[in-house]
Amino acid sequence: MTIIPVYNRVITPHSDVFFQTDHFRKITGKSPEKEEQVIFLFLKDNETWDKYEQDSFYPIGVSGVITEVNPNGFLVVKTADRINISSLIVKGKFKMELAISKREDIEDLEPQEEQKKFDEMRQAILDFVDGFQWGAMARGFIGRLNSIGDLTSAMSIWFANPNEEKYAIIAEDHTAKRAELMEELVYGYIEVARLTSEAESEHEQDNQKQYRKQAIQRQLAYLQNELDEMDPENVSDTRRFEIKIAESGMNETARKEAEKVLNRLKQEGKNSAESGMLYDYLDFVTSLSWKKEQPENIKLDEAEAILDEDHFGLKKVKDRIIQQIAVMDLQKKQSGSILLFVGAPGTGKTSIGRSIARALKREYVRVSLGGVRDEADIRGHRRTYIGAMPGRIMDGIHKSGVSNPVVVLDEVDKLGVSYNGDPASALLEVLDPEQNNTFTDHYMNVPYDLSDVLFICTANTTDTIPEPLLNRMEMIQFTGYTVNDKFQIARRHLIPKAMESVGITEGKLEIPDETLNTIITDFTQEAGVRGLKKRLDTLARVAAVDIVKGDEEKVTVEPGQLREYLDMRPISHEHILEEKRPGVVTGLAWTQVGGEILFIETLFTKGSGKVTITGQLGDVMKESAQIAISLVKDMYPEQSKLFEENDLHIHVPAGAVPKDGPSAGITMTTALASLVTGKAVSPEYGMTGEVSLRGVVTPIGGLPEKLMAALRAGISSVFIPAENEDDLRDVDSEVRDKLNIIPVRTVSDVLDVVLK
Ligand code: ADP
């Protein structure tokens, strides 16, 4: 005999009662067996074996026998009579001694009446469960039940009524009254449940619809896959997009938009006017990378080695890049400060961007911003436009095929502004780490996360970059290469590449040092190495012909042959003039292609005090001329009448190139002083500096480039503003060593030396 203590359940006599097998094991300590005799005891409180004592149980229990142990995890007990418990001793866990006797029912319920009650109750329950998801399952179960006792026992777990009310049914001796109590419980439950479920039913229906829809969709997807597998050639475009959308990992918004467009494509059909545009859109967004890339493990010394391998020199630049990589690594980020590489063309700005990508083991794209004037170029056109396209940023990301490329934004200084919006402000958004994780290209119309993209900008000058954009970036100067640098770059990189590109094997072409130096000095004129690269490419191409035609094993190019090989005349440099002449002085200028020397020429002609200035000078330079005139008149009062008796002509040759900037101030002043004193200034002197009306020399920019140009042109001594002395740190030591650099504070400091 197995004792089954139960709490908060109705187990009626003469019924089929269902019981969970697991629960049975837990409260009896053994597995149920068919034909096993059992006694249900009703607990007053929800207690367990360690607390049981005689008083834990109500005095009436129910006996029964296990008739079925179902493999689905339940057992069925056919209950028999109620029993009185006269004594109960708990002997230990799962052990109890009982003295029991049968308790008779008082049968006052007619069998027909009972049947009627049962039919009604069953119908009510069936009606009730119909409204539910699990209704069908419940119907099957209810079909197994044959009496109101069965029904009540089965449902009693759900009744929220107190434990005593449930026990009251078992304690009731009169069968009619017992049936009444059961009806109260069951109908009461149905009523309450219906009220609550009505409130929830709308919700329920929605959910149901949703389930149905999902089930159908799954079914469809399955069938479609089957079809695709049978006929892989014929997977339709729309189907292909469906697969790509599902696999792309796009964010929720993007997926919805793509699905919307796909539905349009399905509706419009292949031959509609719009289909091309819809197709392009889907193609674009589905082939974009939406997956977050894991950062690569970067070893700093390896990164450094890669940077060194690709580029000669540029030590400061490389150091700064390594710092950036280290910071990104520490912060576990894939992007960081936005570096702005500023320098003349061909100084390696773009190509070092590519090296950075290689060092970081990431994809590289270059986005050219030169000539961009419309906001749409950055941010894309809205799709309502015919021929709408994504902006250059997203187009670049798309080309890279990943979500974390290194993007070089080339020529940010060449961004324009037009009536079609301001591209710089769109770019600002791209570069703003606060906003760029949800950058929305107008064409895509959904946000894309740019926060893992490493942006690097390049520019020739910062003058034309709008202030807010400039503030966002950290500037690194590329000052240009010395002759020596160029020589090394050519030997290590440019010549091997040039030979390789035309298929000349090593040893077949010799370019002696002297020849190379001549190319650098006489056939190029630049701060970078772009021209040099072109010359060497030409040389290699022409030499290739000689090698193929000729009988010789090896071609050697001598300096004298360069004119023929390169098919160009050597550049006539603004070399310092041989002749000395009062009124002519050499200045140093900074241009976007690097430093240059320039001559300031002044001349008095018979006249009446007119001043003519030629040489395409800008306003600032014209002002410098005015200041120079006033200063010189003031410094040389005796000669000041020269300015009244003559017309003064100031000219800055070297052609049609517009020139501007204040740094020619000292040169103009010196030229005029030389003119009025009749003392010529040695052409070996060069100078740069702004001057004030008090004769103070104030600082200028572009010092490294200017000094490089001075050296190239053969100048030996250069006057620079004393306040620029700090900038000498940025000047290549080769240049510093070879030039005699003289810092000055006033105009007199210069004149005292040069007008001796
Ligand atoms: P920029 O972007 O500054 O105009 P690029 O990066 O396009 O210049 O460089 C022009 C060419 O010169 C490229 O082929 C580049 O590889 C080469 N180059 C520039 N600087 C170096 C260097 N320091 N070492 C090796 N090659 C260089």
Short mmCIF file of C-alpha atoms in Angstrom, two decimals, residues 483 516-525 571 573 575 712:
data_model
loop_
_atom_site.label_atom_id
_atom_site.label_comp_id
_atom_site.label_asym_id
_atom_site.label_seq_id
_atom_site.Cartn_x
_atom_site.Cartn_y
_atom_site.Cartn_z
CA VAL A 483 67.51 65.06 -52.63
CA LEU A 516 69.77 59.16 -60.74
CA ASN A 517 70.91 62.36 -59.08
CA THR A 518 70.61 64.21 -62.37
CA ILE A 519 67.06 62.97 -62.81
CA ILE A 520 66.24 64.18 -59.33
CA THR A 521 67.78 67.59 -59.67
CA ASP A 522 67.36 68.45 -63.34
CA PHE A 523 64.34 66.50 -64.50
CA THR A 524 62.03 66.96 -61.54
CA GLN A 525 61.08 69.89 -59.47
CA ILE A 571 64.21 71.88 -66.02
CA HIS A 573 65.61 75.78 -62.01
CA HIS A 575 68.84 78.74 -59.56
CA ARG A 712 68.08 72.84 -53.94
#
